[in-house]
CSV table of C-alpha atoms and ligand atoms in Angstrom, one decimal:
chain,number,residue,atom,x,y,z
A,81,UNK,CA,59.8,105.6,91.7
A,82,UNK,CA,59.4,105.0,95.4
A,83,UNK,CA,61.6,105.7,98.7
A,84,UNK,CA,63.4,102.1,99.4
A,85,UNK,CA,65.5,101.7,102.8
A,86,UNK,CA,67.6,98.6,103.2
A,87,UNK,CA,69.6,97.3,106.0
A,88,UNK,CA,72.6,95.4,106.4
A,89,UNK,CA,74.6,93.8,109.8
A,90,UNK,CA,77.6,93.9,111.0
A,91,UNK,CA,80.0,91.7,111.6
A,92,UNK,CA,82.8,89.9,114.0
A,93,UNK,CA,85.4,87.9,112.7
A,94,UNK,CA,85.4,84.4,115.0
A,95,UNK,CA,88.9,83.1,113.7
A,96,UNK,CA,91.2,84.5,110.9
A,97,UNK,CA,91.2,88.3,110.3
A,98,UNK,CA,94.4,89.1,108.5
A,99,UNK,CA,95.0,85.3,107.4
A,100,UNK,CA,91.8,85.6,105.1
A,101,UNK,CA,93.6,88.2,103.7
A,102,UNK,CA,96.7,85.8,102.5
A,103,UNK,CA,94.3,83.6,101.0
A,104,UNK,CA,93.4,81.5,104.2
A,105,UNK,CA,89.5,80.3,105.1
A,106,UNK,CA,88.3,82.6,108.2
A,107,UNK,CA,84.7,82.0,110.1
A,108,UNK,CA,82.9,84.9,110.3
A,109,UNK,CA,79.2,85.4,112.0
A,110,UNK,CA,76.7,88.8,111.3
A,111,UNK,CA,75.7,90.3,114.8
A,112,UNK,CA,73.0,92.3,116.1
A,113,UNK,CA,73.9,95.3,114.7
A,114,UNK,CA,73.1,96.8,111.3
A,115,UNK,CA,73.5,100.1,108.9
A,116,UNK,CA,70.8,100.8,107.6
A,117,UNK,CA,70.1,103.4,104.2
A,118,UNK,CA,67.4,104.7,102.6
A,119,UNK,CA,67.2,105.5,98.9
A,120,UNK,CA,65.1,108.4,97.8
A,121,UNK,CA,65.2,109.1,93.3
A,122,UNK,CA,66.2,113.0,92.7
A,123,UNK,CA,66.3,115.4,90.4
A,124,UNK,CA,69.8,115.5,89.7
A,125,UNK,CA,72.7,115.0,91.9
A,126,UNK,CA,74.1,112.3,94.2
A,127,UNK,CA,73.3,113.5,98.0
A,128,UNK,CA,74.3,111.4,100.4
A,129,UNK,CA,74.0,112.0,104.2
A,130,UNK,CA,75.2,110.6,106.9
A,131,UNK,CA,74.3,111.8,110.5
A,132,UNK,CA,74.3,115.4,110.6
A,133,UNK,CA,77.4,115.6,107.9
A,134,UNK,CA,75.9,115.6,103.7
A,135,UNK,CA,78.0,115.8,100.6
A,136,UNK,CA,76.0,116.8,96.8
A,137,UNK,CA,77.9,115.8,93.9
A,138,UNK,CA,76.9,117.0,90.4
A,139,UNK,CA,78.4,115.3,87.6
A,140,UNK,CA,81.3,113.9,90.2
A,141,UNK,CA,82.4,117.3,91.5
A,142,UNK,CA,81.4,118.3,95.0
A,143,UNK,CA,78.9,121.1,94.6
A,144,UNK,CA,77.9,121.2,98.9
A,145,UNK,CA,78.3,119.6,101.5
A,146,UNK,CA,81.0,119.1,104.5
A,147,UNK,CA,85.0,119.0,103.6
A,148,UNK,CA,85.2,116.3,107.0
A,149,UNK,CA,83.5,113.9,105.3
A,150,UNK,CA,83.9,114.1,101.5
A,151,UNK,CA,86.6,111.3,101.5
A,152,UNK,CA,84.5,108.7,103.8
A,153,UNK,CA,81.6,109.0,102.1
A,154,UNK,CA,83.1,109.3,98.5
A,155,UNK,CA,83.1,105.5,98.0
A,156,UNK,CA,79.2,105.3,98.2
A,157,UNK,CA,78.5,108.1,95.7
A,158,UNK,CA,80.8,106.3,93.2
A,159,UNK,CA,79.5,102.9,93.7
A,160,UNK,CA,76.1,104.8,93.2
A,161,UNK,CA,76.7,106.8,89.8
A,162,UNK,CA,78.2,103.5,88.5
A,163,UNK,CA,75.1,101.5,89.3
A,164,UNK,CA,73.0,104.8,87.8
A,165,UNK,CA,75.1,104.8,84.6
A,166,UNK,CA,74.7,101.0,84.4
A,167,UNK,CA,71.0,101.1,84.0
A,168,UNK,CA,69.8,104.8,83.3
A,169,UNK,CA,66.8,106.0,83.8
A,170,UNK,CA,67.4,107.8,86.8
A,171,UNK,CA,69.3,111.5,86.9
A,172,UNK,CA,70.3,111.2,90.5
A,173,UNK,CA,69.5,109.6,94.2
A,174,UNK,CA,70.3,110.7,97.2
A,175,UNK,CA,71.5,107.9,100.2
A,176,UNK,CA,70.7,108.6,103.9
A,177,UNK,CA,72.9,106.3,106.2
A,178,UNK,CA,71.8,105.9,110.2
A,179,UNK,CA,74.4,102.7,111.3
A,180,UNK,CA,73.9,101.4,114.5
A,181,UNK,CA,77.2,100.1,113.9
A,182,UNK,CA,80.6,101.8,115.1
A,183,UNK,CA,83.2,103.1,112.9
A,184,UNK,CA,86.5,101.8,112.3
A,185,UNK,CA,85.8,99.4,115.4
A,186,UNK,CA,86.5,96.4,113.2
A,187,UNK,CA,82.5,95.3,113.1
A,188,UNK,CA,82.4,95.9,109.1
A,189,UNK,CA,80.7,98.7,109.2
A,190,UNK,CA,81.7,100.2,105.7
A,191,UNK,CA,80.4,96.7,104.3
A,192,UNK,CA,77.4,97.2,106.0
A,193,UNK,CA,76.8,100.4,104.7
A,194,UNK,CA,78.1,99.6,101.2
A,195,UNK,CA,75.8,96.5,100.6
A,196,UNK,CA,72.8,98.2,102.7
A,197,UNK,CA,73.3,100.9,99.8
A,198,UNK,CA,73.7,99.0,96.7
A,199,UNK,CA,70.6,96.9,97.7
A,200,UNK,CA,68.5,100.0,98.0
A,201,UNK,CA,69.4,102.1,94.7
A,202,UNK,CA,69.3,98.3,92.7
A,203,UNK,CA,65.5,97.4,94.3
A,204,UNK,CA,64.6,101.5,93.7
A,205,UNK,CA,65.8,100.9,89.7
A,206,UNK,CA,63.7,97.7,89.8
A,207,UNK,CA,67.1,96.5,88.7
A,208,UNK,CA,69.0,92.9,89.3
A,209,UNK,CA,69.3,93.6,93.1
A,210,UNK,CA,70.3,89.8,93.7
A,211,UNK,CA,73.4,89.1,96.6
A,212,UNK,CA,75.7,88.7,93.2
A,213,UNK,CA,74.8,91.9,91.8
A,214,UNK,CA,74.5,93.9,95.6
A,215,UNK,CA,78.2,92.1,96.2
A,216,UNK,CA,80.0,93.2,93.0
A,217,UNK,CA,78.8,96.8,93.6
A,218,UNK,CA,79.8,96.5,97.2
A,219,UNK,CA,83.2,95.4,96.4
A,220,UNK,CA,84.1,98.1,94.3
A,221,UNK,CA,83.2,100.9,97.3
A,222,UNK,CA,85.5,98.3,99.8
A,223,UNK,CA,88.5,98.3,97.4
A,224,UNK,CA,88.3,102.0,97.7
A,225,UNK,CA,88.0,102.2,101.6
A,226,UNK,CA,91.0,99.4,101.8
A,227,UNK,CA,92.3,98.6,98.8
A,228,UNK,CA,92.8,95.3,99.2
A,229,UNK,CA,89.8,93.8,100.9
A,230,UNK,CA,89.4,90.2,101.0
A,231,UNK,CA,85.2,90.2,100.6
A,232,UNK,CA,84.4,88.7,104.0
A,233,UNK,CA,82.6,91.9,105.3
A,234,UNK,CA,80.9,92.6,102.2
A,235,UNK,CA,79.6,88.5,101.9
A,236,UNK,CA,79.0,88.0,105.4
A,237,UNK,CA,76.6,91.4,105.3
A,238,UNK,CA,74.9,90.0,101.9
A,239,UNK,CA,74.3,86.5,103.3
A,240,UNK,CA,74.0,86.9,107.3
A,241,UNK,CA,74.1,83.8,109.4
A,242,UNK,CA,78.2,82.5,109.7
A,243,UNK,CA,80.6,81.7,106.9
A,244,UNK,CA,83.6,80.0,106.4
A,245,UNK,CA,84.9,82.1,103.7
A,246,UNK,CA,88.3,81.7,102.1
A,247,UNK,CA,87.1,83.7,98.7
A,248,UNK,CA,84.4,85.4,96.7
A,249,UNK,CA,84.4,82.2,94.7
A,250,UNK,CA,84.8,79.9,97.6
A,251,UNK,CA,82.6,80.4,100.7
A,252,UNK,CA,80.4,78.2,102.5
A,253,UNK,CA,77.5,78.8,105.4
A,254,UNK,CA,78.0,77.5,109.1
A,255,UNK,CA,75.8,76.7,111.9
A,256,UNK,CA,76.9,77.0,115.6
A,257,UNK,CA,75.4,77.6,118.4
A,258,UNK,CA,78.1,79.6,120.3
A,259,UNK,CA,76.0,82.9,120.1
A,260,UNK,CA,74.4,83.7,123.0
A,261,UNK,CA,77.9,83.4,124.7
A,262,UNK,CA,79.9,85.8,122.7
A,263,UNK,CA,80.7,89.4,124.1
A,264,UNK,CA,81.4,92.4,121.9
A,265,UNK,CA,83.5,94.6,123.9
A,266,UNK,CA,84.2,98.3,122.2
A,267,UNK,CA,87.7,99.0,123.7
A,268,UNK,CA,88.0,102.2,122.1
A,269,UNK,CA,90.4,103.7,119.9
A,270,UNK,CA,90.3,103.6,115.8
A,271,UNK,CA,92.2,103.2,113.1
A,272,UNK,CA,91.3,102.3,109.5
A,273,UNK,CA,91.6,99.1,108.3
A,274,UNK,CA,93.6,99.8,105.0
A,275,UNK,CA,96.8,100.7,107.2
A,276,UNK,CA,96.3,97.8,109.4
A,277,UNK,CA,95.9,95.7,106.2
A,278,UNK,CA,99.2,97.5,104.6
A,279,UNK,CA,100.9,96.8,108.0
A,280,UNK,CA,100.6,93.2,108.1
A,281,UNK,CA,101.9,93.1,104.3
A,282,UNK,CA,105.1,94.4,105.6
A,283,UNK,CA,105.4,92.1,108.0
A,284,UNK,CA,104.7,89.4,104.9
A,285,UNK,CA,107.4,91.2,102.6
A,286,UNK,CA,109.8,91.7,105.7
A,287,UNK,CA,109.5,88.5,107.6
A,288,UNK,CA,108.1,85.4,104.8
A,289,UNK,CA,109.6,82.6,106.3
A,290,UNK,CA,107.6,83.9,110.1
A,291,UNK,CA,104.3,84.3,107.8
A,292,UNK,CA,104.3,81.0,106.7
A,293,UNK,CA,105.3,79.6,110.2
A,294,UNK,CA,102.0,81.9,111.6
A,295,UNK,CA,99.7,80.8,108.8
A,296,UNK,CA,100.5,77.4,109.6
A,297,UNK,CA,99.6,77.2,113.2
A,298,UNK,CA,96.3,79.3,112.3
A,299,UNK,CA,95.8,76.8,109.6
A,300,UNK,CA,96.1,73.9,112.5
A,301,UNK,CA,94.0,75.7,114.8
A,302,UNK,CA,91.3,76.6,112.2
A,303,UNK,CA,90.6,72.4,112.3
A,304,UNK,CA,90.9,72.9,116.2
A,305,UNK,CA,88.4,75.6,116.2
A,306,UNK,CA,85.7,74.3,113.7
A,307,UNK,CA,86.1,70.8,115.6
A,308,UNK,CA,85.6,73.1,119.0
A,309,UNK,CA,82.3,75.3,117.7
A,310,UNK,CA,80.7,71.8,115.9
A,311,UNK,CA,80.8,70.4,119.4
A,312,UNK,CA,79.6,73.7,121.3
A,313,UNK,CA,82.5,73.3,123.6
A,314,UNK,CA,83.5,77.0,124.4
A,315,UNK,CA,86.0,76.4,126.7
A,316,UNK,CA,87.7,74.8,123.6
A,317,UNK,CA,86.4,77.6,121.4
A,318,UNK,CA,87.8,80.0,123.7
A,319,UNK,CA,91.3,78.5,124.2
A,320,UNK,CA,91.5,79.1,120.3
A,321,UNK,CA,90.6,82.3,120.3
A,322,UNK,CA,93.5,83.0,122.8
A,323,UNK,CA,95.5,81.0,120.5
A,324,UNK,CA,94.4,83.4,117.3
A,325,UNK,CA,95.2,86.4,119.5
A,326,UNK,CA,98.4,85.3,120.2
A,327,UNK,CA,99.1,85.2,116.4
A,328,UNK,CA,97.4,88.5,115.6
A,329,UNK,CA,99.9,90.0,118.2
A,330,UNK,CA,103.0,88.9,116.8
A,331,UNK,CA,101.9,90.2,113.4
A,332,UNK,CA,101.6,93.4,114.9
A,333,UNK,CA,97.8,94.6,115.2
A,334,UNK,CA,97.0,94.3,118.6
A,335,UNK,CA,97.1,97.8,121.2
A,336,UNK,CA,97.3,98.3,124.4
A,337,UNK,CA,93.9,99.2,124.6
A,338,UNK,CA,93.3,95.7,123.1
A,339,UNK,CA,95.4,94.0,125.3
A,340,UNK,CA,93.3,95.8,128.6
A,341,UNK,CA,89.5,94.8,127.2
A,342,UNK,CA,90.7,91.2,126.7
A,343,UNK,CA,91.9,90.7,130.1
A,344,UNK,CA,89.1,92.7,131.9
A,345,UNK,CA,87.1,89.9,129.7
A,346,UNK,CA,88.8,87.1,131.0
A,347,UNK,CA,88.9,88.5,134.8
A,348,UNK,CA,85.1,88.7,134.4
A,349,UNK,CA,84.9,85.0,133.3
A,350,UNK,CA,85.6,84.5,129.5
A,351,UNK,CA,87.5,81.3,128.4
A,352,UNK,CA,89.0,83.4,125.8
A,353,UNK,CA,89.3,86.3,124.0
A,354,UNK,CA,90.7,88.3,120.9
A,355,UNK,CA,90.7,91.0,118.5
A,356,UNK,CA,88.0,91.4,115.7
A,357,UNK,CA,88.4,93.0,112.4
A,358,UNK,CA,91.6,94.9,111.4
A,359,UNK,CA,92.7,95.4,114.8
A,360,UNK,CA,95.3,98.4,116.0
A,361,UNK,CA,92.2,99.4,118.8
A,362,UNK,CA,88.3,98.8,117.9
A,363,UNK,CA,85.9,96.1,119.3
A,364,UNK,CA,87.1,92.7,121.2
A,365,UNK,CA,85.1,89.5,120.8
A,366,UNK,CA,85.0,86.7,124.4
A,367,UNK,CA,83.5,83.5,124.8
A,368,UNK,CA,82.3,82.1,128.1
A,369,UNK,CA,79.2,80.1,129.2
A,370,UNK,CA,75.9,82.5,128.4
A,371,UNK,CA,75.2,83.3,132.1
A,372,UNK,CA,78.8,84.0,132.7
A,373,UNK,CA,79.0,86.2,129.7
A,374,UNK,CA,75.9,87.5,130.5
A,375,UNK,CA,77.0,89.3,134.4
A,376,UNK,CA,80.6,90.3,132.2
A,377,UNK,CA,78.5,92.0,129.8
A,378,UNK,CA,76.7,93.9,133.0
A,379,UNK,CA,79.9,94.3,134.6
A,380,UNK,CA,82.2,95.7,132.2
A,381,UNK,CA,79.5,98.1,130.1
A,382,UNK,CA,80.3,100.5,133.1
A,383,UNK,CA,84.2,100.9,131.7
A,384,UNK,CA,83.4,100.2,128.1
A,385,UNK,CA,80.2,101.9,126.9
A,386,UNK,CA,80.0,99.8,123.4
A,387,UNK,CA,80.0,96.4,124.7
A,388,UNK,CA,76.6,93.7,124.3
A,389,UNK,CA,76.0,90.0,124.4
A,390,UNK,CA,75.7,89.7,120.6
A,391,UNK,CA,73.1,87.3,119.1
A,392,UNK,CA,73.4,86.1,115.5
A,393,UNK,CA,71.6,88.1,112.5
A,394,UNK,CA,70.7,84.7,110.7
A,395,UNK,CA,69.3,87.6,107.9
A,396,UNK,CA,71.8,89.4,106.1
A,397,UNK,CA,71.3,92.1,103.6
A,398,UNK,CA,67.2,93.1,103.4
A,399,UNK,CA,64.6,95.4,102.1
A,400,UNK,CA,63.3,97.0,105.3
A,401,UNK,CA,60.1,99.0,103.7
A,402,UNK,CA,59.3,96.1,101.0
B,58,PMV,O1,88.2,95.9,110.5
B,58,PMV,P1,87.2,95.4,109.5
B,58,PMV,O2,85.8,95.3,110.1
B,58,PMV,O3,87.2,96.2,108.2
B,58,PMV,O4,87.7,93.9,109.1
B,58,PMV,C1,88.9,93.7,108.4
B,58,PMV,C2,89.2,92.2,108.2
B,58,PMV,C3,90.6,92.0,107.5
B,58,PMV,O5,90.8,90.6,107.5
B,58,PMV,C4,91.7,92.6,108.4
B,58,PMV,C5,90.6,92.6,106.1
B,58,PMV,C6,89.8,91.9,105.1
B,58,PMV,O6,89.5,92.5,104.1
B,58,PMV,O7,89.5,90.7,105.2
């Protein structure tokens, strides 16, 4: 049984982070960025490493590794036994993660790694290791890293390219050509997305009637903001996304540290800007004609070391070493 290393990108979250979450349709696009894992057969044992940090279970209990990192990387050893005791064969694997992706930054990078890993151990079993089969595993390491995710990180990694996604069974691809004009800037600070999910579901238990006022102006200004990337209009586009930031603030998930990046972003030229992902710190998206976006992305790397012009990953989930 061979070595097989996979890779899977990240994510930003164009319009509707939280909403998608309440059942709404949110458009999503796979970036430049990816996780990648490779999958090696072993004796016995799940191994997985990531970085300098490893963690050996045998027979589920930890036998070696790092305390740190037992939780975090917990949800791939279980996904991985499950997809082992699905098909046999094999006594154990081990997983070696290198993620070009941050962290808790709200790029997706848990999904990235999750789907990246599922596609390797399925194609190393010569098992079904179709988007389906790689997304059902995938889910089931998400719901423990969030509980309550709504899919869109763990689709948009399978399939790459943009999505308007609204469900597992309801999801459809999108082209645009906004790319070469949006900004990822890394404005520090993170937070995990399961708390900022259980945060806005207070706010939903707390305060209905002000959900369902929210989810209807997003639900307007997802027509607004399809209408506005169709017609490669990005001062349009960008107007929404100011729009969709304003709503993500008065649920609660924007920071001050947020709040800063977005207007160093529109200082430095962007139409508009928002939040990306769960929010509460983490990585801020901006729109803004390409050469404009181009001398912010120069110009603000100095203050925030994460930050890139992003291009699309029209290829989602893939077998690197095939
Ligand atoms: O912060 P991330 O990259 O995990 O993105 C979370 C997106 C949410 O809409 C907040 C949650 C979800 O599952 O859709």
């Amino acid at each position: 049984m061979r070595q097989v290393r996979s890779s899977a990108p990240a994510k930003v979250i164009l319009f509707g982070e939280h909403f998608v979450v309440a059942g709404r349709p949110a458009l999503v696009t796979a970036i430049d960025r990816r996780a990648y894992v490779t999958c090696s057969p072993r004796s016995r044992g799940i191994l997985v490493r990531s970085g300098r940090s490893m963690v050996l279970w045998d027979r589920g209990r930890v036998v070696e590794g790092s305390s740190q990192v037992v939780n975090s990387l917990r949800p791939y050893q279980v996904m991985a036994r499950t997809i082992l005791e699905e098909h046999g064969g094999v006594e154990g694997v081990e997983l070696e993660i290198m993620s070009e992706i941050p962290r808790g930054a709200g790029l997706g990078s848990s999904a990235s790694v999750a789907v990246a890993s599922a596609k390797a151990l399925t194609t190393m079993l010569g098992v079904d290791n179709s988007s389906e089969a790689v997304i059902r595993y995938a889910m089931t390491c998400e719901k423990m890293i969030h509980g309550r995710p709504s899919g869109i990180d763990v689709h948009i990694a399978a399939a790459g390219g943009t999505l308007l996604y609204r469900s597992s069974s309801d999801w459809t691809s999108f082209t645009h050509n906004i790319s070469p004009g949006i900004l990822v800037i890394d404005s520090g600070g993170r937070r995990g997305t399961g708390k900022m999910v259980e945060s806005v579901q207070t706010f939903v238990r707390n305060k209905p009637a002000e959900f369902q006022e929210l989810t209807h102006v997003y639900d307007e200004l997802l027509k607004e903001s399809i209408e506005a990337i169709e017609a490669s209009n990005l001062r349009r586009v960008g107007m929404c996304m100011n729009i969709n930031q304003m709503l993500l603030r008065l649920l609660g998930v924007s920071s001050n540290s947020i709040e800063r990046a977005i207007n160093s972003a529109i200082s430095a030229g962007a139409y508009g800007a928002k939040l990306t992902g769960a929010g509460g710190g983490g990585c801020v998206i901006a729109v803004g004609e390409a050469d404009v976006m181009r001398r912010a992305a120069e110009a603000l790397a100095k203050k925030y070391a994460g930050s890139w012009l992003a291009a699309v990953a029209v290829e989602g989930v893939r077998v690197e070493n095939a």
